[in-house]
PDB file of C-alpha atoms in Angstrom:
ATOM      1  CA  MET D   1     -33.673-125.282 -34.370  1.00 39.00           C
ATOM      2  CA  GLY D   2     -37.578-124.434 -32.994  1.00 41.00           C
ATOM      3  CA  PRO D   3     -39.492-122.544 -34.484  1.00 48.00           C
ATOM      4  CA  VAL D   4     -38.701-119.158 -35.797  1.00 54.00           C
ATOM      5  CA  VAL D   5     -41.102-116.313 -33.551  1.00 54.00           C
ATOM      6  CA  ALA D   6     -39.939-112.414 -35.219  1.00 65.00           C
ATOM      7  CA  ASP D   7     -40.813-110.537 -32.918  1.00 88.00           C
ATOM      8  CA  VAL D   8     -43.041-107.563 -34.313  1.00 92.00           C
ATOM      9  CA  THR D   9     -40.440-105.061 -32.511  1.00 95.00           C
ATOM     10  CA  ALA D  10     -37.010-107.016 -34.672  1.00 96.00           C
ATOM     11  CA  VAL D  11     -39.260-107.184 -37.955  1.00 97.00           C
ATOM     12  CA  GLN D  12     -40.492-103.951 -38.065  1.00 97.00           C
ATOM     13  CA  GLN D  13     -36.394-102.446 -36.590  1.00 98.00           C
ATOM     14  CA  ALA D  14     -35.238-104.022 -39.829  1.00 98.00           C
ATOM     15  CA  ALA D  15     -37.876-103.551 -42.341  1.00 98.00           C
ATOM     16  CA  GLU D  16     -37.048 -99.415 -40.936  1.00 98.00           C
ATOM     17  CA  THR D  17     -33.331 -99.857 -41.612  1.00 98.00           C
ATOM     18  CA  ILE D  18     -33.671-100.986 -45.011  1.00 98.00           C
ATOM     19  CA  ALA D  19     -36.137 -98.520 -45.932  1.00 98.00           C
ATOM     20  CA  GLY D  20     -33.946 -95.684 -44.900  1.00 98.00           C
ATOM     21  CA  ARG D  21     -31.181 -97.220 -46.344  1.00 98.00           C
ATOM     22  CA  VAL D  22     -33.391 -97.638 -49.923  1.00 98.00           C
ATOM     23  CA  ALA D  23     -34.058 -94.497 -49.326  1.00 98.00           C
ATOM     24  CA  ALA D  24     -30.756 -92.957 -48.533  1.00 98.00           C
ATOM     25  CA  MET D  25     -29.636 -94.288 -52.109  1.00 97.00           C
ATOM     26  CA  VAL D  26     -31.930 -92.887 -53.795  1.00 97.00           C
ATOM     27  CA  ARG D  27     -32.896 -89.293 -52.053  1.00 96.00           C
ATOM     28  CA  ASP D  28     -29.135 -87.207 -53.039  1.00 86.00           C
ATOM     29  CA  LEU D  29     -28.852 -89.055 -56.542  1.00 94.00           C
ATOM     30  CA  PRO D  30     -27.531 -86.875 -59.298  1.00 94.00           C
ATOM     31  CA  ASP D  31     -29.562 -89.311 -61.665  1.00 96.00           C
ATOM     32  CA  VAL D  32     -32.124 -91.761 -60.658  1.00 97.00           C
ATOM     33  CA  ASN D  33     -33.122 -93.438 -64.038  1.00 97.00           C
ATOM     34  CA  ILE D  34     -30.464 -95.296 -64.535  1.00 97.00           C
ATOM     35  CA  ARG D  35     -30.947 -98.477 -65.526  1.00 97.00           C
ATOM     36  CA  ILE D  36     -30.843-100.954 -62.854  1.00 97.00           C
ATOM     37  CA  PRO D  37     -28.316-104.409 -63.989  1.00 94.00           C
ATOM     38  CA  ASN D  38     -30.133-107.436 -65.191  1.00 90.00           C
ATOM     39  CA  SER D  39     -34.066-105.277 -65.134  1.00 93.00           C
ATOM     40  CA  GLU D  40     -35.912-103.647 -67.165  1.00 94.00           C
ATOM     41  CA  TRP D  41     -36.867-101.154 -64.644  1.00 97.00           C
ATOM     42  CA  LEU D  42     -34.963 -98.228 -64.038  1.00 98.00           C
ATOM     43  CA  VAL D  43     -33.442 -96.785 -60.394  1.00 98.00           C
ATOM     44  CA  SER D  44     -36.102 -94.720 -60.277  1.00 98.00           C
ATOM     45  CA  GLU D  45     -39.375 -96.613 -61.359  1.00 98.00           C
ATOM     46  CA  ALA D  46     -38.016 -99.751 -58.716  1.00 98.00           C
ATOM     47  CA  ALA D  47     -38.063 -96.656 -56.059  1.00 98.00           C
ATOM     48  CA  ALA D  48     -41.933 -95.955 -57.200  1.00 98.00           C
ATOM     49  CA  HIS D  49     -42.645 -99.704 -57.093  1.00 98.00           C
ATOM     50  CA  LEU D  50     -41.999 -99.705 -53.737  1.00 98.00           C
ATOM     51  CA  THR D  51     -43.031 -96.501 -52.416  1.00 98.00           C
ATOM     52  CA  TYR D  52     -46.420 -97.649 -53.696  1.00 97.00           C
ATOM     53  CA  ALA D  53     -46.266-101.050 -52.619  1.00 97.00           C
ATOM     54  CA  ASN D  54     -45.314-100.380 -49.073  1.00 97.00           C
ATOM     55  CA  LEU D  55     -48.527 -97.723 -49.225  1.00 96.00           C
ATOM     56  CA  GLY D  56     -50.506-100.356 -50.314  1.00 97.00           C
ATOM     57  CA  MET D  57     -49.659-103.647 -47.522  1.00 98.00           C
ATOM     58  CA  ALA D  58     -50.626-100.810 -45.129  1.00 97.00           C
ATOM     59  CA  MET D  59     -54.005-101.213 -46.306  1.00 97.00           C
ATOM     60  CA  MET D  60     -53.309-104.898 -46.014  1.00 98.00           C
ATOM     61  CA  ALA D  61     -52.165-105.495 -42.519  1.00 97.00           C
ATOM     62  CA  ARG D  62     -56.421-103.454 -41.958  1.00 96.00           C
ATOM     63  CA  GLY D  63     -56.867-106.424 -43.665  1.00 96.00           C
ATOM     64  CA  LEU D  64     -57.836-104.454 -47.299  1.00 96.00           C
ATOM     65  CA  GLU D  65     -57.887-106.022 -50.334  1.00 94.00           C
ATOM     66  CA  ILE D  66     -56.149-103.796 -53.420  1.00 91.00           C
ATOM     67  CA  PRO D  67     -56.377-106.809 -56.128  1.00 90.00           C
ATOM     68  CA  HIS D  68     -52.496-106.773 -58.090  1.00 93.00           C
ATOM     69  CA  GLY D  69     -51.852-109.257 -60.127  1.00 90.00           C
ATOM     70  CA  ASP D  70     -52.561-113.186 -59.570  1.00 90.00           C
ATOM     71  CA  GLY D  71     -49.425-114.010 -57.884  1.00 88.00           C
ATOM     72  CA  THR D  72     -46.647-115.252 -60.671  1.00 89.00           C
ATOM     73  CA  ARG D  73     -44.154-113.725 -62.531  1.00 87.00           C
ATOM     74  CA  GLU D  74     -46.102-112.885 -65.616  1.00 92.00           C
ATOM     75  CA  GLY D  75     -48.856-111.961 -63.687  1.00 93.00           C
ATOM     76  CA  LEU D  76     -47.328-109.520 -61.192  1.00 94.00           C
ATOM     77  CA  ALA D  77     -44.845-108.157 -64.009  1.00 94.00           C
ATOM     78  CA  VAL D  78     -48.424-106.326 -65.808  1.00 96.00           C
ATOM     79  CA  ALA D  79     -49.604-105.385 -62.429  1.00 95.00           C
ATOM     80  CA  ASN D  80     -46.501-103.608 -61.085  1.00 96.00           C
ATOM     81  CA  ALA D  81     -46.202-101.886 -64.800  1.00 96.00           C
ATOM     82  CA  LEU D  82     -49.856-100.449 -64.320  1.00 95.00           C
ATOM     83  CA  SER D  83     -49.314 -99.448 -61.161  1.00 96.00           C
ATOM     84  CA  LEU D  84     -46.316 -97.910 -62.509  1.00 96.00           C
ATOM     85  CA  GLU D  85     -48.618 -96.101 -64.744  1.00 96.00           C
ATOM     86  CA  GLY D  86     -50.559 -94.717 -62.467  1.00 95.00           C
ATOM     87  CA  PHE D  87     -47.851 -93.825 -59.908  1.00 96.00           C
ATOM     88  CA  THR D  88     -46.197 -91.355 -62.133  1.00 97.00           C
ATOM     89  CA  GLU D  89     -44.240 -89.888 -59.008  1.00 97.00           C
ATOM     90  CA  ARG D  90     -39.792 -90.334 -59.773  1.00 97.00           C
ATOM     91  CA  ASP D  91     -38.926 -87.584 -57.281  1.00 97.00           C
ATOM     92  CA  GLY D  92     -35.608 -89.131 -54.897  1.00 97.00           C
ATOM     93  CA  ALA D  93     -36.215 -86.708 -52.632  1.00 97.00           C
ATOM     94  CA  VAL D  94     -39.860 -87.288 -52.285  1.00 98.00           C
ATOM     95  CA  LEU D  95     -39.997 -91.445 -53.054  1.00 98.00           C
ATOM     96  CA  SER D  96     -37.441 -92.409 -50.110  1.00 98.00           C
ATOM     97  CA  ASP D  97     -39.255 -89.369 -47.618  1.00 98.00           C
ATOM     98  CA  ARG D  98     -43.014 -91.468 -48.551  1.00 98.00           C
ATOM     99  CA  MET D  99     -41.365 -95.165 -48.815  1.00 98.00           C
ATOM    100  CA  VAL D 100     -39.747 -94.706 -44.926  1.00 98.00           C
ATOM    101  CA  ALA D 101     -43.239 -94.043 -44.052  1.00 98.00           C
ATOM    102  CA  GLY D 102     -44.988 -96.229 -45.738  1.00 98.00           C
ATOM    103  CA  ALA D 103     -42.961 -98.383 -43.479  1.00 98.00           C
ATOM    104  CA  THR D 104     -43.912 -97.036 -40.559  1.00 98.00           C
ATOM    105  CA  MET D 105     -47.124 -97.431 -40.944  1.00 98.00           C
ATOM    106  CA  VAL D 106     -47.338-101.644 -41.817  1.00 98.00           C
ATOM    107  CA  PHE D 107     -46.684-101.696 -38.152  1.00 98.00           C
ATOM    108  CA  ASP D 108     -48.381 -98.855 -37.200  1.00 97.00           C
ATOM    109  CA  GLU D 109     -51.487-100.729 -38.405  1.00 97.00           C
ATOM    110  CA  ALA D 110     -50.549-103.986 -37.591  1.00 96.00           C
ATOM    111  CA  ARG D 111     -50.008-103.092 -34.375  1.00 95.00           C
ATOM    112  CA  VAL D 112     -53.704-102.574 -34.028  1.00 96.00           C
ATOM    113  CA  GLN D 113     -56.066-106.002 -35.730  1.00 96.00           C
ATOM    114  CA  PRO D 114     -56.925-108.884 -33.458  1.00 95.00           C
ATOM    115  CA  PRO D 115     -55.217-111.632 -33.888  1.00 90.00           C
ATOM    116  CA  ASP D 116     -56.817-113.713 -36.064  1.00 94.00           C
ATOM    117  CA  ARG D 117     -56.424-111.437 -38.861  1.00 96.00           C
ATOM    118  CA  ILE D 118     -55.891-112.536 -42.587  1.00 97.00           C
ATOM    119  CA  CYS D 119     -54.369-110.654 -45.155  1.00 98.00           C
ATOM    120  CA  PRO D 120     -55.397-110.058 -48.402  1.00 97.00           C
ATOM    121  CA  THR D 121     -51.938-110.050 -50.649  1.00 97.00           C
ATOM    122  CA  PRO D 122     -50.865-110.523 -53.995  1.00 95.00           C
ATOM    123  CA  MET D 123     -49.027-113.697 -53.012  1.00 96.00           C
ATOM    124  CA  GLY D 124     -52.521-114.343 -51.194  1.00 96.00           C
ATOM    125  CA  ARG D 125     -54.151-114.201 -47.888  1.00 97.00           C
ATOM    126  CA  MET D 126     -52.186-115.053 -44.855  1.00 97.00           C
ATOM    127  CA  PRO D 127     -51.506-114.174 -41.398  1.00 97.00           C
ATOM    128  CA  VAL D 128     -50.156-110.204 -39.902  1.00 96.00           C
ATOM    129  CA  GLU D 129     -46.951-111.555 -38.733  1.00 96.00           C
ATOM    130  CA  THR D 130     -46.376-113.040 -42.837  1.00 97.00           C
ATOM    131  CA  LEU D 131     -47.571-109.793 -44.211  1.00 98.00           C
ATOM    132  CA  THR D 132     -44.509-108.065 -41.851  1.00 98.00           C
ATOM    133  CA  SER D 133     -42.106-110.662 -43.308  1.00 98.00           C
ATOM    134  CA  TYR D 134     -43.372-110.329 -46.615  1.00 98.00           C
ATOM    135  CA  LEU D 135     -42.427-106.258 -45.855  1.00 98.00           C
ATOM    136  CA  VAL D 136     -38.880-106.896 -44.776  1.00 98.00           C
ATOM    137  CA  VAL D 137     -38.140-109.441 -47.494  1.00 98.00           C
ATOM    138  CA  HIS D 138     -39.291-107.004 -50.251  1.00 98.00           C
ATOM    139  CA  GLU D 139     -38.366-104.360 -49.536  1.00 98.00           C
ATOM    140  CA  ALA D 140     -34.575-106.560 -48.572  1.00 98.00           C
ATOM    141  CA  MET D 141     -34.941-108.147 -52.885  1.00 98.00           C
ATOM    142  CA  HIS D 142     -35.718-104.225 -54.341  1.00 98.00           C
ATOM    143  CA  GLY D 143     -33.684-102.220 -51.991  1.00 98.00           C
ATOM    144  CA  SER D 144     -30.083-104.706 -52.570  1.00 98.00           C
ATOM    145  CA  ALA D 145     -31.376-104.373 -56.982  1.00 97.00           C
ATOM    146  CA  ILE D 146     -31.270-100.264 -56.504  1.00 98.00           C
ATOM    147  CA  ALA D 147     -27.957-101.064 -54.794  1.00 98.00           C
ATOM    148  CA  THR D 148     -26.215-103.022 -57.483  1.00 97.00           C
ATOM    149  CA  ALA D 149     -26.893-100.067 -59.872  1.00 97.00           C
ATOM    150  CA  VAL D 150     -25.685 -96.467 -57.124  1.00 97.00           C
ATOM    151  CA  GLY D 151     -22.488 -99.046 -55.943  1.00 97.00           C
ATOM    152  CA  ALA D 152     -24.193 -99.441 -52.273  1.00 97.00           C
ATOM    153  CA  PRO D 153     -24.291-101.576 -49.576  1.00 98.00           C
ATOM    154  CA  TRP D 154     -26.912-103.872 -49.321  1.00 98.00           C
ATOM    155  CA  PRO D 155     -28.993-102.121 -46.969  1.00 98.00           C
ATOM    156  CA  PHE D 156     -29.831-105.133 -44.791  1.00 98.00           C
ATOM    157  CA  GLU D 157     -28.238-106.412 -41.982  1.00 98.00           C
ATOM    158  CA  PRO D 158     -27.071-110.500 -42.024  1.00 98.00           C
ATOM    159  CA  GLU D 159     -29.530-110.752 -39.207  1.00 97.00           C
ATOM    160  CA  HIS D 160     -32.149-110.007 -40.691  1.00 98.00           C
ATOM    161  CA  VAL D 161     -32.813-113.034 -42.326  1.00 98.00           C
ATOM    162  CA  PRO D 162     -33.887-115.167 -40.143  1.00 97.00           C
ATOM    163  CA  LEU D 163     -36.712-112.861 -39.669  1.00 98.00           C
ATOM    164  CA  MET D 164     -37.204-113.301 -43.802  1.00 98.00           C
ATOM    165  CA  TRP D 165     -38.553-117.359 -42.839  1.00 97.00           C
ATOM    166  CA  PRO D 166     -42.298-116.549 -41.818  1.00 97.00           C
ATOM    167  CA  PHE D 167     -42.709-115.655 -45.895  1.00 97.00           C
ATOM    168  CA  ILE D 168     -39.973-117.750 -47.450  1.00 97.00           C
ATOM    169  CA  SER D 169     -41.369-120.791 -45.606  1.00 97.00           C
ATOM    170  CA  TYR D 170     -45.207-118.804 -47.013  1.00 97.00           C
ATOM    171  CA  VAL D 171     -44.457-118.136 -50.502  1.00 97.00           C
ATOM    172  CA  LEU D 172     -41.635-120.503 -51.964  1.00 97.00           C
ATOM    173  CA  PRO D 173     -44.431-124.041 -51.797  1.00 97.00           C
ATOM    174  CA  LYS D 174     -46.348-121.277 -53.885  1.00 95.00           C
ATOM    175  CA  VAL D 175     -43.859-120.220 -56.836  1.00 95.00           C
ATOM    176  CA  ALA D 176     -42.315-123.261 -56.550  1.00 96.00           C
ATOM    177  CA  ASP D 177     -42.463-124.495 -60.813  1.00 95.00           C
ATOM    178  CA  ALA D 178     -42.633-128.097 -60.556  1.00 94.00           C
ATOM    179  CA  ARG D 179     -41.190-129.825 -63.660  1.00 95.00           C
ATOM    180  CA  GLN D 180     -37.435-127.928 -62.901  1.00 95.00           C
ATOM    181  CA  MET D 181     -37.537-129.868 -59.411  1.00 94.00           C
ATOM    182  CA  PRO D 182     -36.177-133.029 -59.505  1.00 95.00           C
ATOM    183  CA  GLY D 183     -38.802-136.002 -57.916  1.00 94.00           C
ATOM    184  CA  GLN D 184     -36.851-136.277 -53.836  1.00 97.00           C
ATOM    185  CA  ALA D 185     -34.025-134.709 -52.592  1.00 98.00           C
ATOM    186  CA  CYS D 186     -33.108-132.319 -49.586  1.00 98.00           C
ATOM    187  CA  LEU D 187     -31.425-129.506 -49.442  1.00 98.00           C
ATOM    188  CA  GLU D 188     -29.989-127.734 -46.443  1.00 98.00           C
ATOM    189  CA  LEU D 189     -29.582-124.105 -46.969  1.00 98.00           C
ATOM    190  CA  HIS D 190     -26.333-122.646 -44.323  1.00 98.00           C
ATOM    191  CA  PHE D 191     -26.890-118.516 -44.252  1.00 98.00           C
ATOM    192  CA  GLY D 192     -24.248-118.261 -42.501  1.00 98.00           C
ATOM    193  CA  ASP D 193     -24.071-119.088 -38.536  1.00 96.00           C
ATOM    194  CA  VAL D 194     -27.430-116.513 -38.181  1.00 97.00           C
ATOM    195  CA  PHE D 195     -29.954-119.602 -39.969  1.00 97.00           C
ATOM    196  CA  THR D 196     -30.331-122.944 -41.287  1.00 97.00           C
ATOM    197  CA  CYS D 197     -33.549-124.328 -43.596  1.00 98.00           C
ATOM    198  CA  ALA D 198     -34.256-126.789 -45.873  1.00 98.00           C
ATOM    199  CA  LEU D 199     -35.629-127.786 -48.025  1.00 98.00           C
ATOM    200  CA  MET D 200     -37.837-131.011 -48.517  1.00 98.00           C
ATOM    201  CA  ILE D 201     -38.992-131.746 -52.401  1.00 98.00           C
ATOM    202  CA  HIS D 202     -41.307-134.888 -52.823  1.00 96.00           C
ATOM    203  CA  ASP D 203     -43.008-135.799 -55.664  1.00 95.00           C
ATOM    204  CA  ARG D 204     -42.143-132.071 -57.426  1.00 93.00           C
ATOM    205  CA  SER D 205     -43.571-130.130 -54.688  1.00 95.00           C
ATOM    206  CA  VAL D 206     -41.636-128.640 -51.790  1.00 97.00           C
ATOM    207  CA  GLU D 207     -42.078-128.388 -48.146  1.00 97.00           C
ATOM    208  CA  PRO D 208     -39.358-125.869 -46.445  1.00 97.00           C
ATOM    209  CA  THR D 209     -38.890-126.814 -42.832  1.00 97.00           C
ATOM    210  CA  LEU D 210     -36.365-125.872 -39.693  1.00 96.00           C
ATOM    211  CA  THR D 211     -36.074-129.778 -39.619  1.00 91.00           C
ATOM    212  CA  PRO D 212     -35.271-131.968 -42.441  1.00 93.00           C
ATOM    213  CA  SER D 213     -36.335-135.144 -42.536  1.00 92.00           C
ATOM    214  CA  MET D 214     -34.012-137.134 -44.458  1.00 95.00           C
ATOM    215  CA  PRO D 215     -30.070-136.825 -44.998  1.00 97.00           C
ATOM    216  CA  PRO D 216     -29.264-133.958 -46.824  1.00 98.00           C
ATOM    217  CA  ASP D 217     -28.668-134.397 -50.843  1.00 98.00           C
ATOM    218  CA  CYS D 218     -26.396-131.379 -51.361  1.00 98.00           C
ATOM    219  CA  ILE D 219     -25.650-128.566 -48.694  1.00 98.00           C
ATOM    220  CA  VAL D 220     -25.766-124.594 -49.920  1.00 98.00           C
ATOM    221  CA  THR D 221     -24.210-122.311 -48.375  1.00 98.00           C
ATOM    222  CA  SER D 222     -22.877-119.023 -47.764  1.00 98.00           C
ATOM    223  CA  ASP D 223     -23.326-115.447 -46.330  1.00 98.00           C
ATOM    224  CA  ALA D 224     -26.257-114.366 -45.116  1.00 98.00           C
ATOM    225  CA  GLN D 225     -26.347-111.626 -47.457  1.00 98.00           C
ATOM    226  CA  THR D 226     -25.178-113.630 -50.414  1.00 98.00           C
ATOM    227  CA  LEU D 227     -27.615-117.049 -49.789  1.00 98.00           C
ATOM    228  CA  PHE D 228     -31.052-114.471 -49.962  1.00 98.00           C
ATOM    229  CA  LEU D 229     -29.531-112.268 -53.007  1.00 97.00           C
ATOM    230  CA  VAL D 230     -29.355-116.017 -54.536  1.00 97.00           C
ATOM    231  CA  ILE D 231     -32.755-117.015 -53.299  1.00 96.00           C
ATOM    232  CA  VAL D 232     -34.567-114.063 -55.569  1.00 95.00           C
ATOM    233  CA  LYS D 233     -31.999-114.160 -58.559  1.00 93.00           C
ATOM    234  CA  VAL D 234     -30.799-110.739 -57.846  1.00 93.00           C
ATOM    235  CA  PHE D 235     -27.374-113.298 -58.440  1.00 91.00           C
ATOM    236  CA  THR D 236     -27.339-116.591 -59.773  1.00 95.00           C
ATOM    237  CA  VAL D 237     -25.702-119.783 -58.524  1.00 97.00           C
ATOM    238  CA  GLN D 238     -22.523-119.019 -60.636  1.00 97.00           C
ATOM    239  CA  GLU D 239     -22.369-116.242 -60.575  1.00 96.00           C
ATOM    240  CA  ALA D 240     -21.991-116.366 -56.328  1.00 98.00           C
ATOM    241  CA  LEU D 241     -19.671-119.868 -56.791  1.00 98.00           C
ATOM    242  CA  ASP D 242     -17.325-118.171 -59.526  1.00 98.00           C
ATOM    243  CA  ALA D 243     -16.985-115.028 -56.927  1.00 97.00           C
ATOM    244  CA  GLY D 244     -16.241-117.591 -53.895  1.00 98.00           C
ATOM    245  CA  ASP D 245     -18.702-116.578 -51.498  1.00 98.00           C
ATOM    246  CA  LEU D 246     -20.954-120.106 -52.580  1.00 98.00           C
ATOM    247  CA  THR D 247     -20.175-123.487 -52.043  1.00 98.00           C
ATOM    248  CA  LEU D 248     -21.796-126.718 -53.264  1.00 98.00           C
ATOM    249  CA  SER D 249     -21.488-129.539 -51.275  1.00 98.00           C
ATOM    250  CA  GLY D 250     -23.085-133.502 -49.894  1.00 98.00           C
ATOM    251  CA  PRO D 251     -23.804-136.478 -52.068  1.00 98.00           C
ATOM    252  CA  ASN D 252     -25.823-134.520 -55.758  1.00 98.00           C
ATOM    253  CA  PRO D 253     -24.482-130.515 -55.477  1.00 98.00           C
ATOM    254  CA  GLU D 254     -25.392-130.125 -58.793  1.00 96.00           C
ATOM    255  CA  LEU D 255     -28.404-129.536 -57.425  1.00 97.00           C
ATOM    256  CA  GLY D 256     -27.665-126.472 -55.432  1.00 97.00           C
ATOM    257  CA  LEU D 257     -26.911-124.932 -59.410  1.00 96.00           C
ATOM    258  CA  ARG D 258     -30.389-126.061 -60.140  1.00 95.00           C
ATOM    259  CA  MET D 259     -31.553-124.805 -56.901  1.00 95.00           C
ATOM    260  CA  ALA D 260     -33.056-121.058 -58.739  1.00 92.00           C
ATOM    261  CA  ASP D 261     -34.885-122.337 -61.515  1.00 94.00           C
ATOM    262  CA  PHE D 262     -37.645-124.599 -59.157  1.00 96.00           C
ATOM    263  CA  PHE D 263     -38.339-121.514 -58.138  1.00 95.00           C
ATOM    264  CA  ASN D 264     -40.377-118.914 -60.195  1.00 92.00           C
ATOM    265  CA  ILE D 265     -39.792-115.959 -58.039  1.00 89.00           C
ATOM    266  CA  PRO D 266     -42.254-112.451 -58.815  1.00 82.00           C
TER     267      PRO D 266
END
């Protein structure tokens, strides 16, 4: 498979679709202050975070720097808590409208930027096309967490996962935890029939790639939605295995059980 070049129209459609579905979950919820499973946040707080982040990414797409943590899980947790103290809107209907508007604003800005635009973000400086992919990942991750609380379907489609590759391939090396990684390994990830990639590990650092340079030690196979949610830690690998939604194969399948621990996902 060659490099994934995401068409901006497809990325915009994905981001706006996900934002619209998350907004629909929240807009008419009788009680937005219900706890998200395995999270410190309430639905209202996660929705506020998404709204704030979408508006912030629109400014980042313009090239403006919005200080927000240091890119680590711990630093972003502190920054998120501070932003929620300052951004106090918790009305589901208001947040829903602003969330969707913010997603559209990101692309309004992205489309008029010079081709060499570099955007400062909490996860480092990146091209604008990586930022728009970041938006899709961020919405899908937090939107799916909200879905677990309200019993809604996942807000993203399997075909949205390839559009996430520019950001996923950029960010995984930045959040890798060398203490948890083997010295050398290859994990091949099959996101159903829509996408395949590999994690090449050398000297306890990782290179995400579409074309592995060695045979896989472990092959992780799942549907696209489940495998994405495992990577961003909405599910654990064991939970997906127990549900029959994920399989591990290859000469060293136990590497797959440890895969999520290789990354300190914010």
